[in-house]
Short mmCIF file of C-alpha atoms in Angstrom, two decimals:
data_model
loop_
_atom_site.label_atom_id
_atom_site.label_comp_id
_atom_site.label_asym_id
_atom_site.label_seq_id
_atom_site.Cartn_x
_atom_site.Cartn_y
_atom_site.Cartn_z
CA UNK A 1 -10.32 3.12 32.40
CA UNK A 2 -9.53 6.78 32.05
CA UNK A 3 -11.86 9.17 30.27
CA UNK A 4 -9.36 9.66 27.44
CA UNK A 5 -9.12 5.91 27.03
CA UNK A 6 -12.87 5.45 26.61
CA UNK A 7 -13.11 8.37 24.19
CA UNK A 8 -10.25 6.81 22.24
CA UNK A 9 -12.12 3.53 21.85
CA UNK A 10 -15.23 5.45 20.80
CA UNK A 11 -13.26 7.44 18.22
CA UNK A 12 -11.69 4.27 16.79
CA UNK A 13 -15.06 2.50 16.71
CA UNK A 14 -16.67 5.56 15.07
CA UNK A 15 -13.98 5.64 12.35
CA UNK A 16 -14.39 1.90 11.63
CA UNK A 17 -18.21 2.29 11.60
CA UNK A 18 -18.12 5.23 9.16
CA UNK A 19 -15.74 3.25 6.94
CA UNK A 20 -18.15 0.37 7.02
CA UNK A 21 -21.06 2.62 6.12
CA UNK A 22 -19.16 4.32 3.32
CA UNK A 23 -18.22 0.97 1.83
CA UNK A 24 -21.67 -0.57 2.18
CA UNK A 25 -23.51 2.42 0.77
CA UNK A 26 -21.22 2.66 -2.24
CA UNK A 27 -19.63 6.02 -1.37
CA UNK A 28 -16.39 4.07 -1.45
CA UNK A 29 -16.37 1.69 -4.41
CA UNK A 30 -16.24 -2.00 -3.49
CA UNK A 31 -13.35 -2.50 -5.92
CA UNK A 32 -11.39 0.12 -4.04
CA UNK A 33 -11.97 -1.07 -0.52
CA UNK A 34 -14.05 -3.76 1.10
CA UNK A 35 -15.91 -2.97 4.38
CA UNK A 36 -14.04 -3.75 7.64
CA UNK A 37 -16.51 -6.54 8.50
CA UNK A 38 -15.67 -8.25 5.24
CA UNK A 39 -12.00 -7.90 6.08
CA UNK A 40 -12.59 -9.78 9.33
CA UNK A 41 -14.46 -12.40 7.38
CA UNK A 42 -11.56 -12.67 4.95
CA UNK A 43 -9.15 -13.14 7.88
CA UNK A 44 -11.37 -15.90 9.24
CA UNK A 45 -11.52 -17.64 5.84
CA UNK A 46 -7.76 -17.35 5.43
CA UNK A 47 -7.23 -18.79 8.92
CA UNK A 48 -9.66 -21.71 8.22
CA UNK A 49 -7.96 -22.66 5.02
CA UNK A 50 -4.59 -22.68 6.77
CA UNK A 51 -3.20 -20.08 4.36
CA UNK A 52 -2.89 -17.44 7.08
CA UNK A 53 -0.52 -19.64 9.05
CA UNK A 54 1.40 -20.69 5.97
CA UNK A 55 1.99 -17.09 4.80
CA UNK A 56 2.67 -15.53 8.18
CA UNK A 57 4.97 -18.21 9.62
CA UNK A 58 8.08 -17.26 7.60
CA UNK A 59 7.48 -13.60 8.37
CA UNK A 60 7.18 -14.24 12.13
CA UNK A 61 10.23 -16.47 12.12
CA UNK A 62 12.34 -13.85 10.32
CA UNK A 63 11.06 -10.94 12.38
CA UNK A 64 11.77 -12.84 15.59
CA UNK A 65 15.31 -13.74 14.55
CA UNK A 66 16.06 -10.18 13.34
CA UNK A 67 14.53 -8.61 16.43
CA UNK A 68 16.40 -10.81 18.90
CA UNK A 69 19.70 -10.37 17.07
CA UNK A 70 19.17 -6.59 16.68
CA UNK A 71 18.52 -6.17 20.37
CA UNK A 72 21.41 -8.45 21.41
CA UNK A 73 23.93 -6.97 19.03
CA UNK A 74 22.62 -3.45 19.65
CA UNK A 75 23.06 -3.65 23.42
CA UNK A 76 26.54 -5.13 23.02
CA UNK A 77 27.46 -2.58 20.34
CA UNK A 78 26.16 0.31 22.42
CA UNK A 79 27.99 -0.79 25.53
CA UNK A 80 31.27 -1.27 23.62
CA UNK A 81 30.90 2.03 21.80
CA UNK A 82 30.26 3.80 25.11
CA UNK A 83 33.58 2.57 26.47
CA UNK A 84 35.36 3.90 23.41
CA UNK A 85 34.64 7.65 23.37
CA UNK A 86 37.08 8.39 20.55
CA UNK A 87 35.37 5.93 18.20
CA UNK A 88 31.98 7.13 19.32
CA UNK A 89 32.83 10.75 18.42
CA UNK A 90 33.87 9.64 14.93
CA UNK A 91 30.75 7.58 14.40
CA UNK A 92 28.40 10.23 15.86
CA UNK A 93 27.38 11.85 12.56
CA UNK A 94 26.70 8.45 11.09
CA UNK A 95 24.41 7.53 14.00
CA UNK A 96 22.64 10.86 13.85
CA UNK A 97 21.75 10.61 10.13
CA UNK A 98 21.38 6.84 10.06
CA UNK A 99 17.62 6.71 9.62
CA UNK A 100 17.65 9.29 6.82
CA UNK A 101 19.12 6.69 4.53
CA UNK A 102 16.76 4.48 2.49
CA UNK A 103 18.06 1.07 3.55
CA UNK A 104 15.86 -1.20 1.50
CA UNK A 105 18.06 -0.09 -1.44
CA UNK A 106 20.58 -2.55 -0.06
CA UNK A 107 18.41 -5.66 -0.62
CA UNK A 108 20.00 -6.62 -3.91
CA UNK A 109 23.47 -6.37 -2.40
CA UNK A 110 22.48 -8.55 0.51
CA UNK A 111 20.95 -11.12 -1.83
CA UNK A 112 24.23 -11.50 -3.63
CA UNK A 113 26.24 -11.72 -0.38
CA UNK A 114 23.93 -14.09 1.55
CA UNK A 115 22.24 -15.95 -1.27
CA UNK A 116 18.58 -16.46 -2.14
CA UNK A 117 17.33 -17.50 1.27
CA UNK A 118 15.91 -15.74 4.29
CA UNK A 119 19.17 -14.16 5.44
CA UNK A 120 19.10 -11.05 3.22
CA UNK A 121 15.67 -10.22 4.72
CA UNK A 122 16.86 -10.92 8.27
CA UNK A 123 19.98 -8.84 7.72
CA UNK A 124 17.91 -5.86 6.51
CA UNK A 125 15.79 -6.21 9.66
CA UNK A 126 18.93 -6.26 11.82
CA UNK A 127 20.61 -3.36 9.99
CA UNK A 128 17.42 -1.34 10.23
CA UNK A 129 16.52 -2.16 13.84
CA UNK A 130 19.93 -2.62 15.45
CA UNK A 131 21.03 1.02 15.36
CA UNK A 132 17.93 2.16 17.24
CA UNK A 133 19.00 -0.14 20.05
CA UNK A 134 22.64 1.07 19.89
CA UNK A 135 21.50 4.68 20.17
CA UNK A 136 19.10 4.03 23.06
CA UNK A 137 21.81 1.99 24.91
CA UNK A 138 24.21 4.90 24.52
CA UNK A 139 21.59 7.36 25.75
CA UNK A 140 20.77 5.12 28.66
CA UNK A 141 24.35 4.65 29.82
CA UNK A 142 24.97 8.41 29.44
CA UNK A 143 22.22 8.99 31.93
CA UNK A 144 23.25 6.51 34.61
CA UNK A 145 23.60 8.72 37.78
CA UNK A 146 27.28 8.93 38.70
CA UNK A 147 26.43 8.21 42.30
CA UNK A 148 25.28 4.72 41.43
CA UNK A 149 28.68 4.04 39.79
CA UNK A 150 30.33 5.28 42.94
CA UNK A 151 28.21 2.90 45.04
CA UNK A 152 29.32 0.06 42.77
CA UNK A 153 32.96 1.13 43.37
CA UNK A 154 32.41 1.28 47.13
CA UNK A 155 31.09 -2.28 47.09
CA UNK A 156 34.05 -3.29 44.99
CA UNK A 157 31.81 -4.88 42.39
CA UNK A 158 33.36 -6.83 39.52
CA UNK A 159 32.74 -5.49 36.03
CA UNK A 160 29.98 -8.08 35.32
CA UNK A 161 28.31 -7.44 38.69
CA UNK A 162 28.33 -3.74 38.01
CA UNK A 163 26.70 -4.23 34.58
CA UNK A 164 24.14 -6.68 35.94
CA UNK A 165 23.26 -4.96 39.22
CA UNK A 166 23.73 -1.27 38.47
CA UNK A 167 23.87 -0.41 34.75
CA UNK A 168 21.22 -2.71 33.30
CA UNK A 169 18.49 -1.72 35.78
CA UNK A 170 19.45 1.94 35.36
CA UNK A 171 19.23 1.87 31.59
CA UNK A 172 16.08 -0.38 31.41
CA UNK A 173 13.68 2.43 30.53
CA UNK A 174 15.64 4.19 27.78
CA UNK A 175 16.57 0.77 26.43
CA UNK A 176 12.94 -0.18 26.31
CA UNK A 177 12.29 2.73 23.92
CA UNK A 178 14.92 1.24 21.66
CA UNK A 179 13.41 -2.24 21.96
CA UNK A 180 10.00 -0.91 20.97
CA UNK A 181 11.44 0.79 17.92
CA UNK A 182 13.47 -2.33 17.08
CA UNK A 183 10.30 -4.45 16.95
CA UNK A 184 8.57 -1.94 14.68
CA UNK A 185 11.61 -1.52 12.48
CA UNK A 186 12.33 -5.22 12.05
CA UNK A 187 8.70 -5.69 11.02
CA UNK A 188 8.89 -2.77 8.54
CA UNK A 189 12.23 -3.90 7.08
CA UNK A 190 11.19 -7.48 6.63
CA UNK A 191 7.74 -6.72 5.24
CA UNK A 192 9.19 -4.24 2.73
CA UNK A 193 11.79 -6.88 1.66
CA UNK A 194 9.04 -9.42 1.18
CA UNK A 195 7.17 -6.96 -1.04
CA UNK A 196 10.18 -6.35 -3.24
CA UNK A 197 12.10 -9.59 -3.40
CA UNK A 198 10.90 -12.56 -1.38
CA UNK A 199 8.88 -15.52 -2.57
CA UNK A 200 7.18 -16.16 0.75
CA UNK A 201 5.72 -14.27 3.75
CA UNK A 202 2.89 -11.88 4.37
CA UNK A 203 4.41 -9.03 2.33
CA UNK A 204 4.83 -11.31 -0.72
CA UNK A 205 1.26 -12.63 -0.24
CA UNK A 206 -0.21 -9.10 -0.16
CA UNK A 207 1.74 -8.08 -3.24
CA UNK A 208 0.67 -11.33 -4.97
CA UNK A 209 -3.00 -10.79 -4.12
CA UNK A 210 -2.78 -7.24 -5.36
CA UNK A 211 -1.33 -8.30 -8.67
CA UNK A 212 -4.03 -10.96 -9.02
CA UNK A 213 -6.85 -8.43 -8.26
CA UNK A 214 -7.77 -10.64 -5.30
CA UNK A 215 -9.15 -7.80 -3.19
CA UNK A 216 -10.63 -9.93 -0.43
CA UNK A 217 -7.41 -11.85 0.30
CA UNK A 218 -5.38 -8.65 0.04
CA UNK A 219 -7.53 -6.69 2.50
CA UNK A 220 -7.73 -9.69 4.79
CA UNK A 221 -3.96 -9.95 4.93
CA UNK A 222 -3.48 -6.19 5.35
CA UNK A 223 -6.04 -6.04 8.15
CA UNK A 224 -4.40 -9.02 9.81
CA UNK A 225 -0.98 -7.39 9.70
CA UNK A 226 -2.27 -4.07 11.08
CA UNK A 227 -4.21 -5.72 13.91
CA UNK A 228 -1.22 -7.91 14.81
CA UNK A 229 1.24 -5.02 14.89
CA UNK A 230 -1.16 -2.86 16.94
CA UNK A 231 -1.62 -5.68 19.48
CA UNK A 232 2.12 -6.16 19.79
CA UNK A 233 2.59 -2.46 20.36
CA UNK A 234 -0.09 -2.36 23.00
CA UNK A 235 1.62 -5.34 24.72
CA UNK A 236 4.95 -3.52 24.72
CA UNK A 237 3.32 -0.37 26.07
CA UNK A 238 1.82 -2.38 28.89
CA UNK A 239 5.32 -3.78 29.69
CA UNK A 240 6.66 -0.22 29.70
CA UNK A 241 4.03 0.91 32.18
CA UNK A 242 5.00 -2.01 34.43
CA UNK A 243 8.63 -0.99 34.24
CA UNK A 244 7.66 2.61 35.10
CA UNK A 245 5.59 1.40 38.08
CA UNK A 246 8.55 -0.63 39.38
CA UNK A 247 10.66 2.44 39.09
CA UNK A 248 8.44 4.72 41.13
CA UNK A 249 8.36 2.35 44.12
CA UNK B 1 34.40 29.29 24.61
CA UNK B 2 37.27 31.43 23.40
CA UNK B 3 38.03 31.87 19.69
CA UNK B 4 40.96 29.50 19.68
CA UNK B 5 39.32 26.57 21.50
CA UNK B 6 36.36 26.93 19.11
CA UNK B 7 38.76 26.73 16.18
CA UNK B 8 40.49 23.68 17.70
CA UNK B 9 37.08 22.05 18.21
CA UNK B 10 36.13 22.73 14.68
CA UNK B 11 39.35 21.36 13.20
CA UNK B 12 38.98 18.31 15.37
CA UNK B 13 35.41 17.75 14.16
CA UNK B 14 36.66 18.06 10.56
CA UNK B 15 39.40 15.52 11.35
CA UNK B 16 36.85 13.11 12.81
CA UNK B 17 34.60 13.57 9.81
CA UNK B 18 37.46 12.91 7.36
CA UNK B 19 38.35 9.82 9.39
CA UNK B 20 34.73 8.58 9.16
CA UNK B 21 34.59 9.11 5.39
CA UNK B 22 37.96 7.30 5.00
CA UNK B 23 36.69 4.37 7.08
CA UNK B 24 33.51 4.09 5.04
CA UNK B 25 35.44 4.18 1.76
CA UNK B 26 37.89 1.57 3.08
CA UNK B 27 35.01 -0.70 4.22
CA UNK B 28 33.34 -0.28 0.82
CA UNK B 29 36.55 -1.17 -1.04
CA UNK B 30 37.11 -4.18 1.22
CA UNK B 31 33.55 -5.38 0.63
CA UNK B 32 34.09 -4.96 -3.11
CA UNK B 33 37.28 -7.04 -2.94
CA UNK B 34 35.44 -9.80 -1.03
CA UNK B 35 32.18 -10.09 -3.02
CA UNK B 36 33.36 -8.74 -6.34
CA UNK B 37 31.62 -7.30 -9.37
CA UNK B 38 28.48 -9.43 -9.09
CA UNK B 39 27.20 -7.49 -6.07
CA UNK B 40 28.83 -4.10 -5.91
CA UNK B 41 31.17 -1.83 -7.86
CA UNK B 42 34.27 -0.28 -6.35
CA UNK B 43 34.18 3.28 -4.97
CA UNK B 44 36.26 4.64 -7.89
CA UNK B 45 34.07 3.05 -10.61
CA UNK B 46 30.90 4.20 -8.82
CA UNK B 47 32.11 7.75 -8.45
CA UNK B 48 33.14 7.86 -12.08
CA UNK B 49 29.74 6.50 -13.21
CA UNK B 50 27.93 8.91 -10.92
CA UNK B 51 29.74 11.85 -12.45
CA UNK B 52 28.90 10.54 -15.92
CA UNK B 53 25.26 9.71 -15.03
CA UNK B 54 24.15 12.75 -13.08
CA UNK B 55 24.30 15.38 -15.83
CA UNK B 56 23.13 13.02 -18.59
CA UNK B 57 19.76 13.61 -20.27
CA UNK B 58 18.65 10.07 -19.49
CA UNK B 59 18.86 10.69 -15.78
CA UNK B 60 17.71 14.26 -15.31
CA UNK B 61 13.97 13.65 -15.95
CA UNK B 62 14.03 10.90 -13.27
CA UNK B 63 15.74 13.21 -10.79
CA UNK B 64 13.25 15.94 -11.58
CA UNK B 65 10.30 13.52 -11.17
CA UNK B 66 11.61 12.41 -7.80
CA UNK B 67 12.21 15.93 -6.61
CA UNK B 68 8.74 17.07 -7.71
CA UNK B 69 7.09 14.19 -5.83
CA UNK B 70 9.26 14.70 -2.81
CA UNK B 71 8.63 18.44 -2.72
CA UNK B 72 4.89 17.98 -2.84
CA UNK B 73 4.89 15.20 -0.28
CA UNK B 74 7.12 17.24 2.01
CA UNK B 75 4.79 20.23 1.75
CA UNK B 76 1.80 18.08 2.74
CA UNK B 77 3.62 16.32 5.58
CA UNK B 78 4.87 19.57 7.04
CA UNK B 79 1.67 21.60 6.71
CA UNK B 80 -0.61 18.73 7.77
CA UNK B 81 1.70 17.54 10.55
CA UNK B 82 2.32 20.95 12.14
CA UNK B 83 -1.36 21.88 11.94
CA UNK B 84 -2.50 18.59 13.45
CA UNK B 85 0.28 18.66 16.06
CA UNK B 86 -0.48 22.24 17.19
CA UNK B 87 -4.21 21.53 17.40
CA UNK B 88 -3.66 18.40 19.47
CA UNK B 89 -1.07 20.19 21.58
CA UNK B 90 -3.25 23.16 22.48
CA UNK B 91 -6.40 21.09 22.93
CA UNK B 92 -5.05 18.94 25.70
CA UNK B 93 -7.85 16.38 25.87
CA UNK B 94 -7.81 15.62 22.12
CA UNK B 95 -4.07 15.26 22.41
CA UNK B 96 -4.44 12.72 25.20
CA UNK B 97 -6.97 10.77 23.13
CA UNK B 98 -4.91 10.93 19.92
CA UNK B 99 -1.36 10.37 21.15
CA UNK B 100 -1.40 6.57 21.51
CA UNK B 101 -3.27 6.32 18.19
CA UNK B 102 -0.60 8.37 16.44
CA UNK B 103 2.06 6.27 18.13
CA UNK B 104 0.41 3.09 16.84
CA UNK B 105 0.13 4.56 13.30
CA UNK B 106 3.78 5.60 13.48
CA UNK B 107 5.02 2.07 14.09
CA UNK B 108 2.74 0.37 11.52
CA UNK B 109 4.59 -1.07 8.57
CA UNK B 110 3.06 1.44 6.14
CA UNK B 111 4.33 -0.53 3.22
CA UNK B 112 1.44 -2.92 3.84
CA UNK B 113 -0.90 -0.03 3.07
CA UNK B 114 0.63 0.42 -0.32
CA UNK B 115 -1.99 -1.46 -2.32
CA UNK B 116 -4.67 0.64 -0.73
CA UNK B 117 -2.97 3.87 -1.78
CA UNK B 118 -2.67 2.50 -5.28
CA UNK B 119 -6.41 1.58 -5.34
CA UNK B 120 -7.33 5.12 -4.23
CA UNK B 121 -4.85 7.24 -6.18
CA UNK B 122 -3.99 5.06 -9.16
CA UNK B 123 -0.49 4.86 -10.64
CA UNK B 124 1.61 8.00 -10.92
CA UNK B 125 2.51 11.20 -9.13
CA UNK B 126 -0.39 11.40 -6.69
CA UNK B 127 0.21 7.92 -5.32
CA UNK B 128 3.92 8.67 -4.70
CA UNK B 129 3.04 11.94 -3.00
CA UNK B 130 0.37 10.27 -0.86
CA UNK B 131 2.73 7.54 0.20
CA UNK B 132 5.47 10.03 1.08
CA UNK B 133 3.10 12.21 3.03
CA UNK B 134 1.69 9.14 4.88
CA UNK B 135 5.21 8.43 6.14
CA UNK B 136 6.13 12.01 7.09
CA UNK B 137 2.97 13.48 8.56
CA UNK B 138 2.75 11.45 11.78
CA UNK B 139 6.27 12.14 13.20
CA UNK B 140 5.86 15.88 12.41
CA UNK B 141 2.50 15.84 14.24
CA UNK B 142 3.88 13.97 17.26
CA UNK B 143 6.87 16.32 17.66
CA UNK B 144 4.77 19.43 17.19
CA UNK B 145 2.24 18.20 19.79
CA UNK B 146 4.96 17.50 22.33
CA UNK B 147 6.50 20.91 21.55
CA UNK B 148 3.33 22.67 22.64
CA UNK B 149 2.91 20.46 25.69
CA UNK B 150 6.53 21.27 26.69
CA UNK B 151 5.87 25.03 26.99
CA UNK B 152 6.75 26.04 30.52
CA UNK B 153 3.45 27.07 32.15
CA UNK B 154 5.35 29.60 34.24
CA UNK B 155 6.23 31.49 31.05
CA UNK B 156 2.59 31.63 30.04
CA UNK B 157 1.59 32.87 33.44
CA UNK B 158 4.28 35.56 33.21
CA UNK B 159 2.78 36.62 29.89
CA UNK B 160 -0.61 36.96 31.58
CA UNK B 161 0.89 38.94 34.46
CA UNK B 162 2.56 41.29 31.97
CA UNK B 163 -0.80 41.57 30.15
CA UNK B 164 0.69 40.65 26.80
CA UNK B 165 -1.78 40.55 23.96
CA UNK B 166 -2.31 37.10 22.41
CA UNK B 167 -0.17 38.11 19.38
CA UNK B 168 2.65 39.24 21.63
CA UNK B 169 2.40 36.05 23.70
CA UNK B 170 2.71 33.91 20.58
CA UNK B 171 5.59 35.98 19.24
CA UNK B 172 7.62 36.25 22.43
CA UNK B 173 6.72 33.12 24.38
CA UNK B 174 5.04 30.37 22.37
CA UNK B 175 7.02 30.57 19.13
CA UNK B 176 10.49 30.58 20.69
CA UNK B 177 9.47 27.74 22.97
CA UNK B 178 8.04 25.40 20.35
CA UNK B 179 10.15 26.12 17.20
CA UNK B 180 13.23 24.08 18.14
CA UNK B 181 11.18 20.99 18.92
CA UNK B 182 9.09 21.41 15.78
CA UNK B 183 12.27 21.69 13.73
CA UNK B 184 13.41 18.32 15.15
CA UNK B 185 10.07 16.92 13.93
CA UNK B 186 10.56 18.41 10.53
CA UNK B 187 14.00 16.82 10.35
CA UNK B 188 12.60 13.37 11.14
CA UNK B 189 9.66 13.97 8.79
CA UNK B 190 12.12 14.92 5.99
CA UNK B 191 13.85 11.54 6.10
CA UNK B 192 10.68 9.51 6.38
CA UNK B 193 8.95 11.42 3.57
CA UNK B 194 11.97 10.71 1.33
CA UNK B 195 11.77 7.04 2.27
CA UNK B 196 8.04 6.94 1.48
CA UNK B 197 8.41 8.63 -1.88
CA UNK B 198 11.23 6.32 -2.94
CA UNK B 199 9.34 3.20 -1.93
CA UNK B 200 6.33 4.64 -3.79
CA UNK B 201 8.39 5.06 -6.93
CA UNK B 202 9.66 1.53 -6.70
CA UNK B 203 6.16 0.13 -6.99
CA UNK B 204 3.98 2.56 -8.72
CA UNK B 205 5.88 4.66 -11.22
CA UNK B 206 7.65 4.77 -14.51
CA UNK B 207 9.71 7.76 -13.44
CA UNK B 208 12.01 8.76 -10.63
CA UNK B 209 15.02 7.38 -8.71
CA UNK B 210 12.96 4.64 -7.09
CA UNK B 211 11.83 3.39 -10.47
CA UNK B 212 15.44 3.42 -11.77
CA UNK B 213 16.44 1.45 -8.71
CA UNK B 214 13.81 -1.27 -9.07
CA UNK B 215 14.46 -1.42 -12.78
CA UNK B 216 18.20 -1.84 -12.16
CA UNK B 217 17.43 -4.58 -9.57
CA UNK B 218 15.29 -6.44 -12.08
CA UNK B 219 17.93 -6.13 -14.77
CA UNK B 220 20.70 -6.91 -12.26
CA UNK B 221 22.61 -3.81 -13.42
CA UNK B 222 25.11 -3.78 -10.54
CA UNK B 223 26.87 -0.56 -11.60
CA UNK B 224 23.53 1.30 -11.77
CA UNK B 225 22.33 -0.14 -8.41
CA UNK B 226 25.52 0.82 -6.57
CA UNK B 227 25.62 4.29 -8.11
CA UNK B 228 21.97 4.98 -7.27
CA UNK B 229 22.43 3.76 -3.71
CA UNK B 230 25.51 5.97 -3.43
CA UNK B 231 23.70 9.06 -4.78
CA UNK B 232 20.65 8.43 -2.55
CA UNK B 233 22.85 7.90 0.58
CA UNK B 234 24.81 11.02 -0.24
CA UNK B 235 21.69 13.12 -0.67
CA UNK B 236 20.07 11.74 2.46
CA UNK B 237 23.15 12.17 4.62
CA UNK B 238 24.04 15.63 3.44
CA UNK B 239 20.53 17.02 3.84
CA UNK B 240 20.17 15.33 7.21
CA UNK B 241 23.46 16.77 8.35
CA UNK B 242 22.34 20.28 7.35
CA UNK B 243 18.99 19.86 9.14
CA UNK B 244 20.74 18.41 12.15
CA UNK B 245 23.10 21.43 12.32
CA UNK B 246 20.13 23.83 12.23
CA UNK B 247 18.32 21.70 14.81
CA UNK B 248 21.26 21.75 17.20
CA UNK B 249 21.83 25.49 16.82
CA UNK B 250 18.20 26.18 17.68
CA UNK B 251 18.35 23.91 20.70
CA UNK B 252 21.55 25.46 21.99
CA UNK B 253 20.04 28.99 21.92
CA UNK B 254 17.37 28.15 24.47
#
């Protein structure tokens, strides 16, 4: 491990430890925050009682569906948009200011359109995450070296062969940035939706525990969410490093 | 570019923009015709209601409350983010340690932290501001840090060769090199701070646009919901377009 990596772990451990000490010694009131060790205990309790699985399963399912659809539709959308420069120029201001718009405001609209089920949540996830994939696909295709396209022409590749053998490998890295964002965004969109509207899922369970003054459950669920998202991000970063390594060979 | 081609480019951009607005309005109207009054009001009705609502004395205090919270949150995000980013940028090792941590914080669903903010700050202005700043500070810090790291070392060496004083180095080399990138960060931070403040108002406030929105959702006041979404989208898009124009101009100059 690099020196920066070990210092990073020390810093994180130090922060957690000082939080633990602050909570235990009463500098931070126990009604405000419970110590990190208690949070872990709460996660274990929730897992034992089966509640953790029950609450998180709908969230996982929805995030997975939204993420997969956002990446699929985003790559297709980006590729199509790249082949239509006129349309792209018109849409450009929209893409540039897309993430300035508070999207969760659309939940009620989606509920009326899709009904009171999981689809409004999934749609918010897709709408929120998909555009990041579209933008990174466009960026990726823009940066494919022209010489590779010429090689494809020399080999008289079909359109599908060109996409599969030349374009996809060339845009893998920029696309991966979009995929990372898409995962984070579908999580954010769906959790926010669960907080506001849903009757199931982790977001709803956290809001419910908050309203019921059930601090232990609430902090357990929050800690669980944060740990989970961090682990997923670290996994994606590892994948990215692998991609980079394959590139440099 | 000559004067005339610039003018042609400009008129073409205006044309494209008009086309985009027309397409959005058409899509909105089509959606209205499909789903009807239960979900959304038509563009004409919404515009009419917005013109009636915006100057009314019922609405203005909410707008003022949102703007106050947003202004404060923005100030904290910008000052904190730039300071943190510059520190981490100039002190390379701390930057190396902190970067993945900031990245992880950036992609956390911060809405899950909402109850904690409420426990600490209570209901009201400070919670909204804290939540907005929480959203905005990290992207500003990340962009500022990368701005400093992106300074061409050759330029700094040139400054040393020319024996520039540190003030002159900052003025002539460092500032011009990092400002465009920092402005990009400020632009991203602007949007996210707005998002944070609005979410904050939805949960923890009796004032502000976010409160009006969640209230309208609970009462199923479709006209109010559509109008608020429209006003928010308009504000977000216009400000982001202005910031984007500044951003692009700064980047072109380099």
